[in-house]
Every structure is written in structure tokens, then in C-alpha cells.
């Protein structure tokens, strides 16, 4: 089992930045990919970014490409999501997830955090 805890969410004005953190505990010795997803009110959960176990591969949704950066520090069992140039449409609950495959497909992830709220005001 892997437990995930997100932090770093909050309220920010449009154009601002936030950095989300996903801290893993439990069976972190096994390699796992990590993805970030988000869900806005009344909308389905959507893919944001993903990173492979060694950080060699990263994927981004088109809507965040060039603004968000995913990275990881395996020594600290942490994955970061740096979010710049935030827009009101980025407002959502952000979730991190862990699984065997680096993918945009949420169904491939076995473990999920509880989420952290990001609100971008216009």
C-alpha cells in the first residue's frame, strides 16, 4: 500500500503561482509513476500531468503545457507540481495518484490522495 497526501493548495489571483506537493508513505520502495489530476465542480476528473519513476518521462495536458511543471524527489518520496500563470479555469480539487504506468489514464492508478483545493480568482 502507498499512502499519498497532497498539500500546497490555496487561493491565488489569476497570473499567480502555486506549488503542490504529493508526499508518499508506505510501500514507497517499489517503483511507481505519479500523476496529477483535477476535478472542478460539476465536471469529470481530468488529467493534468504525470511523471515516471525516475523522472525521465513527463506528460502534460494541453491545457497546462508550458505553465505547469511536474518533478519528483525520490529521496524525499515527494512529487511536486509547479503551477505558474494560473487561470480561473484551473480552479479545481487537485489529486495525486500513484501506479505502475506513466499515463493520462486515471484508471491505471492504484493509489490516490485526498485532494487539495486550488482556487484562482479573476
Coordinates of N, CA, C and O in Angstrom, one line a residue:
X1 N 0.8 -1.2 0.0 CA 0.0 0.0 0.0 C 0.9 1.3 0.0 O 1.9 1.3 0.6
X2 N 0.4 2.2 -0.7 CA 1.1 3.5 -0.8 C 0.0 4.6 -0.3 O -1.1 4.6 -0.8
X3 N 0.4 5.4 0.6 CA -0.5 6.5 1.1 C 0.1 7.8 0.5 O 1.3 8.1 0.5
X4 N -0.8 8.6 0.0 CA -0.5 9.9 -0.7 C -1.2 11.0 0.0 O -2.4 10.9 0.3
X5 N -0.5 12.1 0.3 CA -1.0 13.3 0.9 C -0.6 14.5 0.1 O 0.6 14.8 -0.1
X6 N -1.6 15.2 -0.4 CA -1.3 16.5 -1.2 C -1.3 17.7 -0.2 O -2.0 17.7 0.8
X7 N -0.6 18.7 -0.6 CA -0.6 19.9 0.1 C -0.2 21.0 -0.8 O 0.3 20.8 -1.9
X8 N -0.4 22.3 -0.4 CA 0.1 23.4 -1.2 C -1.1 24.2 -1.9 O -0.8 25.2 -2.5
X9 N -2.3 23.7 -1.8 CA -3.4 24.4 -2.4 C -3.7 25.6 -1.7 O -3.2 25.9 -0.6
X10 N -4.6 26.4 -2.3 CA -5.0 27.7 -1.7 C -5.6 28.6 -2.7 O -6.0 28.2 -3.8
X11 N -5.8 29.8 -2.3 CA -6.4 30.9 -3.2 C -5.3 31.8 -3.7 O -4.4 32.3 -3.0
X12 N -5.4 32.0 -5.0 CA -4.4 32.8 -5.7 C -5.1 33.6 -6.8 O -6.1 33.2 -7.3
X13 N -4.5 34.8 -7.1 CA -5.1 35.6 -8.2 C -4.6 35.1 -9.5 O -3.6 34.4 -9.6
X14 N -5.4 35.3 -10.5 CA -5.0 35.0 -11.9 C -3.6 35.5 -12.2 O -3.3 36.7 -11.9
X15 N -2.8 34.7 -12.8 CA -1.5 35.1 -13.2 C -0.5 34.7 -12.1 O 0.8 34.7 -12.3
X16 N -1.0 34.3 -10.9 CA -0.1 33.9 -9.9 C 0.4 32.4 -10.0 O 0.1 31.7 -11.0
X17 N 1.1 32.0 -8.9 CA 1.7 30.7 -8.9 C 1.4 29.9 -7.6 O 1.2 30.6 -6.6
X18 N 1.3 28.6 -7.7 CA 1.3 27.7 -6.6 C 2.1 26.5 -6.8 O 2.3 26.1 -8.0
X19 N 2.6 25.9 -5.8 CA 3.3 24.7 -5.9 C 2.6 23.6 -5.0 O 2.6 23.8 -3.8
X20 N 2.2 22.6 -5.7 CA 1.5 21.5 -5.0 C 2.6 20.4 -4.7 O 3.5 20.2 -5.5
X21 N 2.4 19.7 -3.5 CA 3.3 18.7 -3.2 C 2.5 17.4 -2.9 O 1.4 17.5 -2.3
X22 N 3.0 16.3 -3.3 CA 2.4 15.0 -3.0 C 3.4 14.1 -2.3 O 4.5 13.8 -2.9
X23 N 3.1 13.9 -1.0 CA 4.1 13.1 -0.2 C 3.6 11.7 -0.1 O 2.4 11.4 0.2
X24 N 4.5 10.7 -0.3 CA 4.1 9.3 -0.3 C 4.7 8.6 0.9 O 5.8 9.0 1.3
X25 N 4.0 7.7 1.4 CA 4.5 6.9 2.5 C 4.0 5.4 2.3 O 3.1 5.2 1.5
X26 N 4.5 4.5 3.1 CA 4.1 3.1 3.0 C 5.1 2.4 2.1 O 6.3 2.6 2.2
X27 N 4.6 1.6 1.1 CA 5.5 0.8 0.3 C 6.1 1.6 -0.9 O 5.8 1.4 -2.0
X28 N 6.9 2.6 -0.5 CA 7.5 3.5 -1.5 C 8.7 3.0 -2.1 O 9.3 3.6 -3.0
X29 N 9.2 1.8 -1.6 CA 10.4 1.2 -2.2 C 10.2 0.7 -3.6 O 11.2 0.5 -4.4
X30 N 9.0 0.4 -4.0 CA 8.7 -0.2 -5.3 C 8.5 1.0 -6.3 O 8.0 2.0 -5.9
X31 N 9.0 0.9 -7.5 CA 8.9 2.0 -8.5 C 7.5 2.2 -8.8 O 6.7 1.3 -9.0
X32 N 7.1 3.5 -8.9 CA 5.8 3.9 -9.3 C 5.8 5.2 -10.0 O 6.6 6.1 -9.7
X33 N 4.9 5.3 -10.9 CA 4.7 6.6 -11.6 C 3.7 7.4 -10.8 O 2.9 6.9 -10.0
X34 N 3.7 8.7 -11.0 CA 2.8 9.6 -10.3 C 2.1 10.5 -11.3 O 2.7 11.1 -12.2
X35 N 0.8 10.7 -11.1 CA 0.0 11.6 -11.9 C -0.7 12.6 -11.0 O -1.0 12.3 -9.9
X36 N -0.9 13.7 -11.6 CA -1.8 14.7 -11.0 C -3.1 14.8 -11.9 O -3.0 14.9 -13.1
X37 N -4.2 14.9 -11.2 CA -5.5 15.0 -11.8 C -6.2 16.1 -11.1 O -5.9 16.5 -10.0
X38 N -7.3 16.7 -11.7 CA -8.1 17.7 -11.1 C -9.5 17.5 -11.4 O -9.9 16.9 -12.5
X39 N -10.4 18.0 -10.5 CA -11.8 17.9 -10.8 C -12.4 19.2 -10.3 O -12.4 19.6 -9.1
X40 N -13.1 19.9 -11.2 CA -13.8 21.1 -11.0 C -15.2 20.8 -10.7 O -15.7 19.7 -11.1
X41 N -16.0 21.6 -10.0 CA -17.4 21.4 -9.6 C -18.2 21.1 -10.9 O -18.1 21.9 -11.9
X42 N -18.9 20.0 -10.9 CA -19.8 19.7 -12.0 C -19.1 19.1 -13.2 O -19.7 18.9 -14.2
X43 N -17.8 18.9 -13.1 CA -17.1 18.3 -14.2 C -16.4 17.0 -13.8 O -16.2 16.7 -12.6
X44 N -16.0 16.2 -14.8 CA -15.3 15.0 -14.6 C -13.9 15.2 -14.2 O -13.3 16.3 -14.6
X45 N -13.3 14.3 -13.5 CA -11.9 14.4 -13.2 C -11.1 14.3 -14.5 O -11.4 13.5 -15.4
X46 N -10.1 15.2 -14.6 CA -9.2 15.2 -15.8 C -7.8 15.1 -15.5 O -7.3 15.6 -14.4
X47 N -7.0 14.7 -16.4 CA -5.6 14.5 -16.3 C -4.9 15.9 -16.4 O -5.3 16.7 -17.2
X48 N -3.9 16.0 -15.6 CA -3.1 17.3 -15.6 C -1.7 17.0 -16.0 O -1.2 17.6 -17.0
X49 N -1.0 16.1 -15.3 CA 0.4 15.8 -15.6 C 0.8 14.5 -15.0 O 0.1 14.0 -14.1
X50 N 1.9 13.9 -15.5 CA 2.3 12.6 -15.0 C 3.9 12.5 -15.2 O 4.4 13.2 -16.1
X51 N 4.5 11.8 -14.3 CA 5.9 11.6 -14.3 C 6.3 10.2 -14.0 O 5.7 9.5 -13.1
X52 N 7.3 9.7 -14.7 CA 7.7 8.3 -14.5 C 8.5 8.2 -13.2 O 8.9 9.2 -12.6
X53 N 8.8 7.0 -12.8 CA 9.5 6.7 -11.5 C 10.8 7.4 -11.5 O 11.2 8.0 -10.4
X54 N 11.6 7.4 -12.5 CA 12.9 8.0 -12.5 C 12.9 9.5 -13.0 O 14.0 10.1 -13.1
X55 N 11.7 10.0 -13.3 CA 11.6 11.4 -13.8 C 12.0 11.6 -15.2 O 11.9 12.7 -15.7
X56 N 12.3 10.5 -15.9 CA 12.8 10.6 -17.3 C 11.7 10.9 -18.3 O 11.9 11.4 -19.4
X57 N 10.4 10.6 -17.9 CA 9.3 10.9 -18.8 C 8.3 11.7 -18.1 O 7.9 11.4 -17.0
X58 N 7.8 12.8 -18.8 CA 6.7 13.6 -18.2 C 5.7 13.8 -19.3 O 6.0 13.9 -20.5
X59 N 4.5 13.9 -18.9 CA 3.3 14.2 -19.8 C 2.5 15.3 -19.2 O 2.3 15.4 -18.0
X60 N 1.9 16.1 -20.1 CA 1.1 17.2 -19.7 C -0.2 17.2 -20.5 O -0.2 16.9 -21.7
X61 N -1.3 17.7 -19.9 CA -2.4 18.0 -20.6 C -2.2 19.3 -21.4 O -1.4 20.1 -21.0
X62 N -2.8 19.4 -22.6 CA -2.5 20.5 -23.4 C -2.9 21.8 -22.7 O -2.3 22.9 -22.9
X63 N -3.9 21.8 -21.9 CA -4.4 23.0 -21.2 C -3.4 23.6 -20.2 O -3.5 24.7 -19.8
X64 N -2.4 22.7 -19.8 CA -1.4 23.2 -18.8 C 0.0 23.3 -19.3 O 0.9 23.7 -18.6
X65 N 0.2 22.7 -20.5 CA 1.5 22.7 -21.1 C 2.2 24.1 -21.2 O 1.5 25.0 -21.6
X66 N 3.4 24.2 -20.7 CA 4.1 25.5 -20.7 C 3.8 26.3 -19.5 O 4.5 27.3 -19.3
X67 N 2.9 25.9 -18.7 CA 2.6 26.6 -17.4 C 2.9 25.8 -16.2 O 3.2 26.4 -15.2
X68 N 2.6 24.5 -16.3 CA 2.8 23.6 -15.1 C 4.1 22.8 -15.4 O 4.4 22.4 -16.5
X69 N 4.7 22.4 -14.3 CA 5.9 21.6 -14.4 C 5.8 20.5 -13.2 O 5.7 20.9 -12.1
X70 N 5.9 19.3 -13.6 CA 5.9 18.2 -12.6 C 7.4 17.7 -12.4 O 8.1 17.6 -13.4
X71 N 7.7 17.4 -11.2 CA 9.0 16.9 -10.9 C 8.9 16.0 -9.6 O 7.9 15.9 -9.0
X72 N 10.0 15.3 -9.4 CA 10.0 14.4 -8.2 C 11.3 14.3 -7.6 O 12.4 14.5 -8.2
X73 N 11.3 14.0 -6.3 CA 12.5 13.8 -5.5 C 12.3 12.5 -4.7 O 11.6 12.4 -3.7
X74 N 12.8 11.4 -5.3 CA 12.5 10.1 -4.7 C 13.2 9.9 -3.3 O 12.7 9.1 -2.5
X75 N 14.2 10.7 -3.1 CA 14.9 10.6 -1.8 C 13.9 11.1 -0.7 O 14.0 10.7 0.5
X76 N 13.0 12.0 -1.1 CA 12.0 12.5 -0.1 C 10.7 12.0 -0.4 O 9.7 12.4 0.3
X77 N 10.5 11.0 -1.3 CA 9.2 10.5 -1.6 C 8.2 11.5 -1.9 O 7.0 11.5 -1.4
X78 N 8.6 12.5 -2.7 CA 7.7 13.7 -3.0 C 7.7 14.0 -4.5 O 8.7 13.9 -5.2
X79 N 6.5 14.3 -4.9 CA 6.3 14.8 -6.3 C 5.7 16.2 -6.2 O 4.8 16.4 -5.4
X80 N 6.2 17.1 -7.0 CA 5.8 18.5 -7.0 C 5.1 18.8 -8.3 O 5.4 18.2 -9.4
X81 N 4.2 19.7 -8.2 CA 3.5 20.3 -9.4 C 3.6 21.8 -9.2 O 2.9 22.4 -8.4
X82 N 4.5 22.4 -10.0 CA 4.7 23.8 -10.0 C 3.7 24.4 -11.0 O 3.7 24.0 -12.2
X83 N 2.8 25.3 -10.6 CA 1.8 25.9 -11.4 C 2.0 27.4 -11.5 O 1.9 28.1 -10.5
X84 N 2.3 27.8 -12.7 CA 2.5 29.2 -13.0 C 1.4 29.8 -13.9 O 0.7 29.0 -14.6
X85 N 1.3 31.1 -14.0 CA 0.4 31.7 -14.9 C -1.0 31.1 -14.7 O -1.7 30.8 -15.7
X86 N -1.4 31.0 -13.5 CA -2.7 30.3 -13.2 C -3.9 31.1 -13.7 O -3.9 32.4 -13.8
X87 N -4.9 30.4 -14.2 CA -6.1 31.0 -14.7 C -7.3 30.6 -13.9 O -7.3 29.5 -13.2
X88 N -8.4 31.3 -13.9 CA -9.6 30.9 -13.2 C -10.1 29.5 -13.6 O -10.6 28.8 -12.7
X89 N -9.9 29.1 -14.8 CA -10.3 27.8 -15.2 C -9.4 26.6 -14.6 O -9.7 25.5 -14.8
X90 N -8.3 27.0 -14.0 CA -7.5 26.0 -13.3 C -8.1 25.7 -11.9 O -7.6 24.7 -11.2
X91 N -9.1 26.4 -11.5 CA -9.8 26.1 -10.2 C -10.4 24.7 -10.1 O -11.1 24.3 -11.0
X92 N -10.0 24.0 -9.1 CA -10.4 22.6 -9.0 C -9.8 22.0 -7.7 O -8.9 22.6 -7.1
X93 N -10.2 20.8 -7.4 CA -9.5 20.0 -6.4 C -8.5 19.2 -7.2 O -8.8 18.5 -8.2
X94 N -7.3 19.2 -6.7 CA -6.1 18.5 -7.4 C -5.8 17.3 -6.6 O -5.6 17.4 -5.3
X95 N -5.7 16.2 -7.3 CA -5.3 14.9 -6.7 C -4.0 14.4 -7.3 O -3.8 14.5 -8.5
X96 N -3.2 13.8 -6.4 CA -2.1 13.0 -6.9 C -2.5 11.5 -6.8 O -3.3 11.1 -6.0
X97 N -1.8 10.7 -7.7 CA -2.1 9.3 -7.8 C -0.9 8.6 -8.1 O 0.0 9.1 -8.8
X98 N -0.8 7.3 -7.7 CA 0.4 6.5 -8.0 C 0.0 5.2 -8.6 O -1.0 4.6 -8.3
X99 N 0.8 4.7 -9.5 CA 0.6 3.5 -10.2 C 1.8 3.0 -10.9 O 2.8 3.6 -10.9
X100 N 1.6 1.9 -11.6 CA 2.7 1.2 -12.3 C 3.1 1.8 -13.6 O 4.2 1.7 -14.1
X101 N 2.1 2.6 -14.2 CA 2.3 3.1 -15.6 C 2.2 4.6 -15.6 O 1.3 5.2 -15.0
X102 N 3.1 5.2 -16.4 CA 3.0 6.7 -16.6 C 2.0 6.9 -17.7 O 2.3 6.7 -18.8
X103 N 0.9 7.4 -17.3 CA -0.2 7.6 -18.2 C -1.2 8.7 -17.9 O -1.2 9.1 -16.7
X104 N -2.0 9.1 -18.8 CA -3.0 10.1 -18.6 C -4.3 9.4 -18.1 O -5.3 10.1 -17.8
X105 N -4.3 8.1 -18.2 CA -5.5 7.3 -17.8 C -5.6 7.1 -16.3 O -4.9 6.4 -15.7
X106 N -6.6 7.8 -15.8 CA -6.8 7.7 -14.3 C -7.1 6.3 -13.8 O -6.7 5.9 -12.7
X107 N -7.6 5.4 -14.6 CA -7.9 4.0 -14.2 C -6.7 3.2 -14.0 O -6.8 2.1 -13.4
X108 N -5.5 3.7 -14.5 CA -4.3 2.9 -14.3 C -3.6 3.2 -13.0 O -2.7 2.5 -12.6
X109 N -4.1 4.1 -12.2 CA -3.5 4.5 -10.9 C -4.2 3.7 -9.8 O -5.5 3.8 -9.7
X110 N -3.4 3.1 -8.9 CA -4.0 2.3 -7.9 C -4.2 3.1 -6.6 O -5.1 2.7 -5.8
X111 N -3.4 4.1 -6.4 CA -3.5 4.9 -5.1 C -3.8 6.3 -5.3 O -3.2 6.9 -6.3
X112 N -4.6 6.9 -4.5 CA -5.0 8.3 -4.6 C -4.9 9.0 -3.3 O -5.2 8.5 -2.2
X113 N -4.6 10.3 -3.4 CA -4.6 11.2 -2.2 C -6.0 11.7 -2.0 O -6.9 11.4 -2.8
X114 N -6.2 12.5 -1.0 CA -7.5 13.1 -0.6 C -7.8 14.4 -1.4 O -9.0 14.8 -1.4
X115 N -6.8 14.9 -2.0 CA -7.0 16.2 -2.8 C -6.7 17.4 -2.0 O -6.8 17.5 -0.8
X116 N -6.4 18.5 -2.8 CA -6.2 19.8 -2.2 C -6.8 20.8 -3.2 O -6.7 20.7 -4.4
X117 N -7.5 21.8 -2.5 CA -8.3 22.8 -3.3 C -7.4 23.9 -3.8 O -6.6 24.5 -3.1
X118 N -7.5 24.2 -5.1 CA -6.9 25.3 -5.8 C -8.0 26.2 -6.3 O -8.8 25.8 -7.1
X119 N -7.9 27.4 -5.9 CA -8.9 28.4 -6.3 C -8.2 29.6 -6.9 O -7.3 30.2 -6.3
X120 N -8.5 29.9 -8.2 CA -7.9 31.1 -8.9 C -8.9 32.1 -9.1 O -9.9 31.9 -9.8
X121 N -8.7 33.3 -8.5 CA -9.7 34.4 -8.7 C -9.3 35.2 -9.9 O -8.1 35.4 -10.2
X122 N -10.3 35.8 -10.5 CA -10.1 36.6 -11.7 C -9.9 38.1 -11.3 O -10.1 38.5 -10.2

